Short mmCIF file of C-alpha atoms and ligand atoms in Angstrom, two decimals:
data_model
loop_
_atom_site.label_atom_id
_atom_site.label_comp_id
_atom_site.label_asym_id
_atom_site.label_seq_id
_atom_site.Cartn_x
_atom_site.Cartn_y
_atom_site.Cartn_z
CA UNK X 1 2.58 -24.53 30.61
CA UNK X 2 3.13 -24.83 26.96
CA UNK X 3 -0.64 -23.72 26.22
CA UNK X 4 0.70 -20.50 23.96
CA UNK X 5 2.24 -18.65 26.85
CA UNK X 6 2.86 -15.47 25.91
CA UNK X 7 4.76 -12.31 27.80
CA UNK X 8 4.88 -9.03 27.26
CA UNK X 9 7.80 -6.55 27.33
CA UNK X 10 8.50 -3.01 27.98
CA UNK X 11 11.14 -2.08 26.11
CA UNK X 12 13.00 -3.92 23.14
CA UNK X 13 16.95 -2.30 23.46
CA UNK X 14 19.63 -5.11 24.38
CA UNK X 15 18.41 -6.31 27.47
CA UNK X 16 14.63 -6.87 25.67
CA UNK X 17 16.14 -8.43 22.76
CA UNK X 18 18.48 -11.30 24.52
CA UNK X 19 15.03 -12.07 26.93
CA UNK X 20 13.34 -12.52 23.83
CA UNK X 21 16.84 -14.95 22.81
CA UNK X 22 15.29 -17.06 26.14
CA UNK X 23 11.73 -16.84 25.25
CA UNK X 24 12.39 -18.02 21.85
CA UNK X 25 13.97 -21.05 22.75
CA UNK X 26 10.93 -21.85 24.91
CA UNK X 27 8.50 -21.41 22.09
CA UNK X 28 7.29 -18.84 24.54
CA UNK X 29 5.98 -15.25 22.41
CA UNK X 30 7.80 -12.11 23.57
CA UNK X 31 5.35 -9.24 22.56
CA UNK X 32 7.61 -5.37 22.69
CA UNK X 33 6.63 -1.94 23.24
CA UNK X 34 8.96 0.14 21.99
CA UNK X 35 9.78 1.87 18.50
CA UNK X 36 9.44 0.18 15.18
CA UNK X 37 12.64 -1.85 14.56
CA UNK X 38 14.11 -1.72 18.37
CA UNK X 39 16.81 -4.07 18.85
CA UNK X 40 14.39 -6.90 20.66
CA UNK X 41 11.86 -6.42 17.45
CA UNK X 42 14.36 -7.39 14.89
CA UNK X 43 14.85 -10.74 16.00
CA UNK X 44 11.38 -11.87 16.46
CA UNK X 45 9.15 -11.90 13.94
CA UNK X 46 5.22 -11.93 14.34
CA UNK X 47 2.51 -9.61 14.93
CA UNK X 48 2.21 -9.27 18.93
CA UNK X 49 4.46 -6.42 18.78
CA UNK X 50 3.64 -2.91 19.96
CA UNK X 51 4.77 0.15 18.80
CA UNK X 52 5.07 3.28 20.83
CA UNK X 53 6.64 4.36 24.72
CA UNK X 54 6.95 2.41 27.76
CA UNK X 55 6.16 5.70 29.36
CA UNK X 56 2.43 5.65 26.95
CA UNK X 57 0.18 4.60 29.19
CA UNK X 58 -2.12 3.57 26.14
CA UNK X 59 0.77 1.62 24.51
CA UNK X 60 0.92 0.04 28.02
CA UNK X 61 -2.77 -1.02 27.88
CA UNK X 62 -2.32 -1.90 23.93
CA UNK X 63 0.22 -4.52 25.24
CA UNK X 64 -1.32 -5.80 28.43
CA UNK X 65 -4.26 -7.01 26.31
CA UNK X 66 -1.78 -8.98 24.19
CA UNK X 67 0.07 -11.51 26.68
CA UNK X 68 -0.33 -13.58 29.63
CA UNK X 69 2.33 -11.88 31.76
CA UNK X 70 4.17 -8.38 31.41
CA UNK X 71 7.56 -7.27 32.32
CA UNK X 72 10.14 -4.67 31.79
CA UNK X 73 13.69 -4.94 30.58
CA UNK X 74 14.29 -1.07 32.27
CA UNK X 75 12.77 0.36 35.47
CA UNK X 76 11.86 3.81 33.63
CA UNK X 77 8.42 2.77 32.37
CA UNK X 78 4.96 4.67 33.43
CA UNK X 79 4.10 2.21 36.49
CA UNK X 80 0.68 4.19 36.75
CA UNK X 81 0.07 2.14 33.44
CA UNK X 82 1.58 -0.86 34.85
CA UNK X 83 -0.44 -0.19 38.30
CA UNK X 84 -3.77 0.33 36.28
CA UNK X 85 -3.58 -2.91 33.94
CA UNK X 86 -2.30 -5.08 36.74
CA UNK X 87 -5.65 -6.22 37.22
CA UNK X 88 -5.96 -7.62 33.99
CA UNK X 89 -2.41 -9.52 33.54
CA UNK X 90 0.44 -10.18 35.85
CA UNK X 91 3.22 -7.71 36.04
CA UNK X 92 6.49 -9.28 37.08
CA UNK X 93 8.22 -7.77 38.85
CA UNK X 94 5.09 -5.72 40.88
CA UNK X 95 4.45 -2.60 39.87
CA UNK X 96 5.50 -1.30 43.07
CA UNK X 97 9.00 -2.56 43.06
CA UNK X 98 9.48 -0.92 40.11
CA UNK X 99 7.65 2.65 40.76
CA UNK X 100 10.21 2.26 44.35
CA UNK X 101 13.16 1.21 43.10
CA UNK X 102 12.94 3.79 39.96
CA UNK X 103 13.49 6.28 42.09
CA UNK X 104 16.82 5.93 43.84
CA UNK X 105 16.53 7.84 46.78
CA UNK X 106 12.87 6.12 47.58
CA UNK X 107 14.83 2.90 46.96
CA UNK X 108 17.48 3.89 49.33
CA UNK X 109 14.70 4.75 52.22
CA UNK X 110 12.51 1.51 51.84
CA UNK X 111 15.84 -0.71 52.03
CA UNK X 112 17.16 1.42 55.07
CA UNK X 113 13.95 0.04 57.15
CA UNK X 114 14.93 -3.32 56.24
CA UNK X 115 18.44 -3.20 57.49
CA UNK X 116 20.54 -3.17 54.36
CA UNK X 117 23.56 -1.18 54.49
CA UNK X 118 24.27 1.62 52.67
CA UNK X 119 25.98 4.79 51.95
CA UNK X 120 25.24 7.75 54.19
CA UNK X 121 22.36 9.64 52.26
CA UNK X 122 20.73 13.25 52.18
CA UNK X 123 17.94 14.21 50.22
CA UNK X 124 17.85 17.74 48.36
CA UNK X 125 14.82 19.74 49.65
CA UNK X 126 15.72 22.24 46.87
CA UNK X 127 18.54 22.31 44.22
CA UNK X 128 20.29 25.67 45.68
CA UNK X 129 24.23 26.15 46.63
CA UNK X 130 23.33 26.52 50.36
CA UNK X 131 21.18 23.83 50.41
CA UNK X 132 24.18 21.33 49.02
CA UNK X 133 26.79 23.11 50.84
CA UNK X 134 24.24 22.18 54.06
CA UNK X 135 24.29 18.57 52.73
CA UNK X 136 28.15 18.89 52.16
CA UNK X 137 28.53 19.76 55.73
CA UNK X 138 26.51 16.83 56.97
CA UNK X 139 28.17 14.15 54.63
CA UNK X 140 31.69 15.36 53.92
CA UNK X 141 33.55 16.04 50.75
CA UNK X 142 33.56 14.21 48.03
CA UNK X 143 30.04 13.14 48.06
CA UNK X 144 28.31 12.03 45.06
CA UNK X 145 25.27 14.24 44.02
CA UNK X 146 23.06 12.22 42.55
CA UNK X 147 19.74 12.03 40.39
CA UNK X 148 16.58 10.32 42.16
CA UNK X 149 15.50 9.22 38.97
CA UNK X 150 16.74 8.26 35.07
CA UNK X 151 19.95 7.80 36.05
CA UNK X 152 21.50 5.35 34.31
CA UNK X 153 25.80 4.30 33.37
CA UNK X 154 26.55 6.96 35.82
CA UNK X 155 23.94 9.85 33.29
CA UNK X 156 22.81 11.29 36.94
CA UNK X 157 26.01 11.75 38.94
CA UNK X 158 28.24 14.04 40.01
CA UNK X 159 31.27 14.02 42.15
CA UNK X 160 31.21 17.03 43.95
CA UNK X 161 35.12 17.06 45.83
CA UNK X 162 34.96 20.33 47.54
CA UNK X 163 32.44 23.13 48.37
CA UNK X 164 34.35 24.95 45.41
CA UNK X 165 32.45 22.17 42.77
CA UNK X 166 28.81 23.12 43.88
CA UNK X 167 28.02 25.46 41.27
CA UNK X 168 29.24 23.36 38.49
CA UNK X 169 27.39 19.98 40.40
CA UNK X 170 24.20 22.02 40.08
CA UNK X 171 24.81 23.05 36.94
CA UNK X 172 24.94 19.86 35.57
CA UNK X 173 21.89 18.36 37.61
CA UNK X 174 20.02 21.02 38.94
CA UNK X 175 16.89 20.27 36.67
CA UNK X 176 16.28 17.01 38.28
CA UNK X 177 15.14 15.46 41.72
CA UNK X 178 18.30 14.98 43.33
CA UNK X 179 19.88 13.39 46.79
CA UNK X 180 23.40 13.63 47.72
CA UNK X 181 25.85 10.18 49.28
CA UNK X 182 28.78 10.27 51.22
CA UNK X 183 31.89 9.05 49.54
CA UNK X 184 32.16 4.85 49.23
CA UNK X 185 35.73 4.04 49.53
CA UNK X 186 35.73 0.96 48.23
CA UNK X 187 38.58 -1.60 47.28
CA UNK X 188 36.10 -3.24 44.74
CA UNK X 189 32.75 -3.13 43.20
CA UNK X 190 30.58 -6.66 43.02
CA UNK X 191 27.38 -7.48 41.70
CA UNK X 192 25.28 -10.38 42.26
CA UNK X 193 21.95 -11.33 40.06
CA UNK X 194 19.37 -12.43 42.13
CA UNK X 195 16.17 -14.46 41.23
CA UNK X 196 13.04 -14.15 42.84
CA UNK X 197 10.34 -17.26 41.86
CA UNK X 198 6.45 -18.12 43.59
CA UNK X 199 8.46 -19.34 46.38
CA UNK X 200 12.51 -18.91 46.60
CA UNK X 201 14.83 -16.51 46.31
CA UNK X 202 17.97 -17.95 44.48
CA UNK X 203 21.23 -15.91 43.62
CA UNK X 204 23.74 -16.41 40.73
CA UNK X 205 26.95 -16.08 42.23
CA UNK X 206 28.95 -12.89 43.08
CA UNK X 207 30.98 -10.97 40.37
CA UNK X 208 33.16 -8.62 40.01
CA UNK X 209 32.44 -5.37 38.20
CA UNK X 210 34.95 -2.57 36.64
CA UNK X 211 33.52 0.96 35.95
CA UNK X 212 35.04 3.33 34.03
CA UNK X 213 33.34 6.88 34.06
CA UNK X 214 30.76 5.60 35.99
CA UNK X 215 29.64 2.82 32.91
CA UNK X 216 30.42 -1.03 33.19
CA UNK X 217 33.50 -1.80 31.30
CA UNK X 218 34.16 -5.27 32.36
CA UNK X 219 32.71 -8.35 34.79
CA UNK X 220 34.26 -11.02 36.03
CA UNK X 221 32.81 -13.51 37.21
CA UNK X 222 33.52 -15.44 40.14
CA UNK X 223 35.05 -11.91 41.44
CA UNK X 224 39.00 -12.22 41.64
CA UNK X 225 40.44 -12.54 45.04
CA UNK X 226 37.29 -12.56 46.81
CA UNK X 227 37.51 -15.05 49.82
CA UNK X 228 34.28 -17.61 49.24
CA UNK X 229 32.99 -16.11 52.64
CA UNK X 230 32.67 -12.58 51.44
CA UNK X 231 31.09 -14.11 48.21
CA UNK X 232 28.38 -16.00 49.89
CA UNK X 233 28.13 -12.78 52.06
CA UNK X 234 27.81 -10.84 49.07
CA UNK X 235 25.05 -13.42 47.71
CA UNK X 236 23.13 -12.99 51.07
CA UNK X 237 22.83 -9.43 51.17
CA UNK X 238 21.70 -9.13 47.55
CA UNK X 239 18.80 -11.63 48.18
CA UNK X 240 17.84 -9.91 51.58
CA UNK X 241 17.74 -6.46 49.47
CA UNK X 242 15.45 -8.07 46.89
CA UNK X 243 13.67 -9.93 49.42
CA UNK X 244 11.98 -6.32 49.99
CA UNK X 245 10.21 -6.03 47.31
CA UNK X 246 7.36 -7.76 45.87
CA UNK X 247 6.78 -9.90 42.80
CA UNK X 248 8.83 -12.56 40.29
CA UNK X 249 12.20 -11.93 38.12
CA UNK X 250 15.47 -11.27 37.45
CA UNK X 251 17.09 -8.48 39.90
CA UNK X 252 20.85 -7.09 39.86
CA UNK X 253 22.54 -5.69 42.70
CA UNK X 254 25.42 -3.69 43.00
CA UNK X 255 27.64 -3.45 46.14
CA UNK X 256 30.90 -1.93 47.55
CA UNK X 257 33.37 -3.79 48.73
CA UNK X 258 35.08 -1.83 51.79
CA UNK X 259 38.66 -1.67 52.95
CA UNK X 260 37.83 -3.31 56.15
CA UNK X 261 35.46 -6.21 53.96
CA UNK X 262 32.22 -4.99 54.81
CA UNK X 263 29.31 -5.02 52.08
CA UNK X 264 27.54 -1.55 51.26
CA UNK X 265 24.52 -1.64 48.45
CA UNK X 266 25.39 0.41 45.93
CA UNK X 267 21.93 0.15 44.30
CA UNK X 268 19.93 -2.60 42.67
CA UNK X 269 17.20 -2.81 39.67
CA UNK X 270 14.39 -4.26 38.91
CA UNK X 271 14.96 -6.20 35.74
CA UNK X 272 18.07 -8.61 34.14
CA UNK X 273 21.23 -6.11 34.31
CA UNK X 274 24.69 -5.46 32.86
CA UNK X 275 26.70 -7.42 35.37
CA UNK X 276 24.40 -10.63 34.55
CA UNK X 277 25.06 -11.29 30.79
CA UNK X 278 28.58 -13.19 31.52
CA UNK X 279 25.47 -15.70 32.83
CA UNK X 280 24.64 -16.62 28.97
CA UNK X 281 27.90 -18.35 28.48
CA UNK X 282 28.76 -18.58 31.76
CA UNK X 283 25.81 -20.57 33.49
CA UNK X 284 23.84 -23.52 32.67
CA UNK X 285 20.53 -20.86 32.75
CA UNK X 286 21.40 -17.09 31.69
CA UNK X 287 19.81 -14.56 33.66
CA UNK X 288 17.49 -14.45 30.62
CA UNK X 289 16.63 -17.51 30.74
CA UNK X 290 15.85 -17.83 34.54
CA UNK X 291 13.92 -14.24 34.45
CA UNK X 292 11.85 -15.71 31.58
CA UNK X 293 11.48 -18.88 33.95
CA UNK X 294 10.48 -16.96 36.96
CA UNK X 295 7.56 -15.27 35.84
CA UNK X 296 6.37 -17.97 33.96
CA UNK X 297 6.66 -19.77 37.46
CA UNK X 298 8.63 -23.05 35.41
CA UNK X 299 11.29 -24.77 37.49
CA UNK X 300 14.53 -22.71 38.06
CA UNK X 301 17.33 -26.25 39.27
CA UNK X 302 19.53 -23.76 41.76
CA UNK X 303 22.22 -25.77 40.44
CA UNK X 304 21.96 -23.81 36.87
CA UNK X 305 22.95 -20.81 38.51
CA UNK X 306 26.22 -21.88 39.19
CA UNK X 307 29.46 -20.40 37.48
CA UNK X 308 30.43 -23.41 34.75
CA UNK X 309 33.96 -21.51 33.83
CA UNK X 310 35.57 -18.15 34.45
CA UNK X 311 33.87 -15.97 32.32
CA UNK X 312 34.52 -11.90 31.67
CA UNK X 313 32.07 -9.89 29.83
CA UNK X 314 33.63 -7.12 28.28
CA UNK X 315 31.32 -4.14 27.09
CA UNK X 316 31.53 -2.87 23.75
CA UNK X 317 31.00 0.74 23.97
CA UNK X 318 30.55 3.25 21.13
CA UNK X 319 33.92 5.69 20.88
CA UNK X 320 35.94 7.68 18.79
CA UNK X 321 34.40 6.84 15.31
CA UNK X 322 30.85 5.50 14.19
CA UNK X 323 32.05 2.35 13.43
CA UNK X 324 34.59 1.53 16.00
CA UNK X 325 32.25 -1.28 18.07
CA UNK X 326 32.85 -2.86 14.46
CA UNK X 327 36.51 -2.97 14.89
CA UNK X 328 36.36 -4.43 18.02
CA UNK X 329 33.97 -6.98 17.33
CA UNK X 330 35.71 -7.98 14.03
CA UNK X 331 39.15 -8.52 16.57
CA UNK X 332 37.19 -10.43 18.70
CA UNK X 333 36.35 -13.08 15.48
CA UNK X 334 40.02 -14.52 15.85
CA UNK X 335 39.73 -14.81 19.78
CA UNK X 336 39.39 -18.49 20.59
CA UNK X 337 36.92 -18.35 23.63
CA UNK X 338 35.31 -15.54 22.72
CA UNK X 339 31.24 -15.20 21.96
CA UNK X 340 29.78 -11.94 20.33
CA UNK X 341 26.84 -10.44 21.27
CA UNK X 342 26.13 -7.08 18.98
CA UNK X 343 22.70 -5.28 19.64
CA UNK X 344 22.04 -4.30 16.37
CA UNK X 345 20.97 -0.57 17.71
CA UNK X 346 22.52 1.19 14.70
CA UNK X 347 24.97 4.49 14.96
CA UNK X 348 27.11 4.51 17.83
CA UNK X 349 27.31 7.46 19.59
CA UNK X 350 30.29 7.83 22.68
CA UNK X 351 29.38 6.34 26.08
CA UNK X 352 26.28 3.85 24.18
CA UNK X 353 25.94 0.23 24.69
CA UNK X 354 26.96 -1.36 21.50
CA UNK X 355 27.17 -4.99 22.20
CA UNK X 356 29.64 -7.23 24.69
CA UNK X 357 32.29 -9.98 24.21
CA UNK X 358 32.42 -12.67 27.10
CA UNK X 359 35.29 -15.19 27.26
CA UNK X 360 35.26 -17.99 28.76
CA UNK X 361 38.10 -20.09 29.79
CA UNK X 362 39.19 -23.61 32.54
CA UNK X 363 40.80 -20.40 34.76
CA UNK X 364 40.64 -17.39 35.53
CA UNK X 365 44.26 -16.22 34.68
CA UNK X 366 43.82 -18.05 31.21
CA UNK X 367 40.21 -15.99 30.51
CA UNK X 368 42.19 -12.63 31.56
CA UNK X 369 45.36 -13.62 29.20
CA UNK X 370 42.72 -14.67 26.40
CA UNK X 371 41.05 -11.27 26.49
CA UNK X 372 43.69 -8.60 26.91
CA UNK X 373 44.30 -8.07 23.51
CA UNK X 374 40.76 -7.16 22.88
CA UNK X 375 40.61 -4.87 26.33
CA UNK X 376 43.53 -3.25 24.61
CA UNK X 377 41.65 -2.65 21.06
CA UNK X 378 38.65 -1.07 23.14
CA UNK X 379 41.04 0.97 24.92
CA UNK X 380 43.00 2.60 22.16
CA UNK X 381 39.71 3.14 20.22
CA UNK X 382 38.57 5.15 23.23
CA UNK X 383 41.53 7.17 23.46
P1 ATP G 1 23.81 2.11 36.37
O1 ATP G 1 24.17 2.20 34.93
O2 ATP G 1 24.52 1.03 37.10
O3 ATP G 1 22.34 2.13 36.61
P2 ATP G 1 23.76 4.70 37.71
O4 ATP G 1 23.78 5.83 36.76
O5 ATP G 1 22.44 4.34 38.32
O6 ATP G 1 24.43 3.46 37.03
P3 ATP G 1 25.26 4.32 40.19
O7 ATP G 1 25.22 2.85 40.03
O8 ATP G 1 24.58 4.88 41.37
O9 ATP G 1 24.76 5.09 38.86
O10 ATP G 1 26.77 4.83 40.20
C1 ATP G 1 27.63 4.54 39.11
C2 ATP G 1 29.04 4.31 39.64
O11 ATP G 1 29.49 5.48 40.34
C3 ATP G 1 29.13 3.19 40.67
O12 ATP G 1 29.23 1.94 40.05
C4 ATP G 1 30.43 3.60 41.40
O13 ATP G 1 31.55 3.29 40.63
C5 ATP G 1 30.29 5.12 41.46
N1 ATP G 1 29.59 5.52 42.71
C6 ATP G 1 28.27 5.60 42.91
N2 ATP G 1 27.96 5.99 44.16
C7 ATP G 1 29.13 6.19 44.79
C8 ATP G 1 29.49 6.59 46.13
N3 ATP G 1 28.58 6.89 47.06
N4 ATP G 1 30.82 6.65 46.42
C9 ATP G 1 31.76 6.36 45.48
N5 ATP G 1 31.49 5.98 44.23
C10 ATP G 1 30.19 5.87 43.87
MG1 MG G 2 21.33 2.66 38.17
MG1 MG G 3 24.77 1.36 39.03
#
């Protein structure tokens, strides 16, 4: 295996640049398409690198011709590209996991015919009042209108809480595919990273995530309160949901907990996610590592997925001023515990992914006292 190995990445933001953290450590050569200077770029210096889209098609074919294996750190890429060089290089995960599970609603219909529950669903024929207020009849209020496709940290929802909210719901979304779901009431929102190899599908365990305006604030992982059979539960449905899809890598999956303990998929994506970077500190193998790992086909020990100590991940999101993921990284300096990860993507602007703090502590209830001061910093920055 250590013949020059080299893999190819769409897209060099935060999630590109701590894969190419992994590859480097493997003396493996991350190659990135993206824009001059992306986050992934700047810590990686040689001259495999691509500049351009992930939606070019020719940037697509300028970096298939430059590695061994290709894979994406987001699902939005142009998997026509992806489809067309696959006979060239391997792309991990296939191509068409990604061009199904980019879509939401197409995601949502290929995992319905493999049992996997799920919120009640309805797609929009055509983005009129009565057609919603049809939909809104079939699924109840609230529902959640939702885009099929580029929605990402809740950028492609709407909560639509009365018949009285469809104009403004289609005002906001109305220039994009869209499908409606019934209200989740959930107690609690988990996540579980799952890894598909050749020949196993293995799953990190399940964690606990916090949204606030539909973005990831904070994981914790093991999930708090979470009885072990609900987490191995948890673990099984997110490997049966990736199960459906073809080829190698990292996968997150995002559930509902119910009142009554049952599991809904919330959705899932095709690449290393949000909910998995408490796995860098947290784990013997990061998601990183094991996604790098996995389409490299190198041993993945299931044991190295297992939760060493409590760990929370807490998201450093740009706010109030251009500076204030700074601040909050500069408290977390004095935090004993406490690792920094800053992307390096330059101005903040509100409601972007500036970097993430994860603590790590012997419990649970010692991690949570350890970070609350710093919660408390992002908070009032926010405000
Ligand atoms: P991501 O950044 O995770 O890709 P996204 O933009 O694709 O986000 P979703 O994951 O579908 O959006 O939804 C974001 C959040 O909105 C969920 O984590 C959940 O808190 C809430 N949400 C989504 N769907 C529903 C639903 N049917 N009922 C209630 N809440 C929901
Ligand atoms: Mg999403
Ligand atoms: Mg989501």
């Amino acid at each position: 295996m250590w013949n020059s190995p080299k893999v190819g990445i769409l897209g060099g933001g935060q999630l590109g640049r701590m894969l190419v953290e992994s590859a480097n450590r493997l003396n493996i050569q991350a190659n990135v398409l993206d824009v001059e200077n992306s986050p992934a770029k700047q810590i990686s210096f040689h001259d495999g690198h691509v500049t351009g889209s992930f939606k070019e098609p020719e940037a697509v074919r300028q970096l298939a011709k430059s590695c061994d294996v290709m894979t994406a750190e987001i699902e939005h890429v142009d998997t026509y590209a992806l489809e067309e060089v696959a006979s060239e290089v391997r792309v991990e995960p296939s191509w068409q996991a990604i061009r199904t599970i980019q879509n939401k609603f197409n995601q949502k219909e290929h995992l319905r015919k493999y049992g996997i529950p799920m919120a009640d669903h309805r797609e929009l024929v055509e983005n009129t009042p009565e057609e919603l207020a049809r939909v809104g009849e079939q699924l109840g209020y609230p529902m959640m209108l939702k885009s099929k496709t580029m929605a990402y940290d809740g950028r492609g929802n709407f909560r639509v809480n009365s018949k009285a909210d469809i104009p403004e719901a289609l005002e906001a979304l109305k220039d994009r595919p869209l499908y409606a779901e019934k209200w989740a009431y959930f107690k609690m929102e988990l996540a579980v990273m799952v890894i598909k190899t050749k020949d196993e599908v293995l799953s990190y365990p399940t964690v606990e995530t916090v949204q606030e305006d539909s973005i990831c604030k904070l994981v914790y992982a093991p999930a708090r309160n979470v009885p072990e059979a609900i987490n191995k539960e948890a673990q099984a449905l997110a490997r049966k949901a990736v199960s459906a899809f073809e080829g190698k890598g990292a996968f997150g999956v995002e559930m509902f907990l119910l009142e009554d303990n049952s599991l809904m998929l919330c959705e899932l994506a095709s690449r290393i996610h949000n909910s998995g970077h408490y796995t860098i500190e947290g784990c013997a193998l990061s998601q990183f590592d094991s996604h790098i790992r996995a389409i490299m086909d190198l041993p993945i020990p299931a044991k190295s997925l297992e939760i060493r100590q409590p760990s929370i991940m807490l998201n450093i999101i740009g706010g109030a001023t251009p500076d204030s993921h700074l601040k909050a990284a500069e408290h977390a300096l004095s935090i004993p515990n406490a690792s920094i990860h800053l992307y390096s993507k330059g101005a903040a602007k509100p409601g972007r992914k500036m970097g993430h703090i994860t603590v790590t502590a012997a419990t649970m209830h010692e991690a949570e006292t350890i970070i609350q001061p710093l919660i408390d910093v992002v908070d009032d920055m926010r405000a």
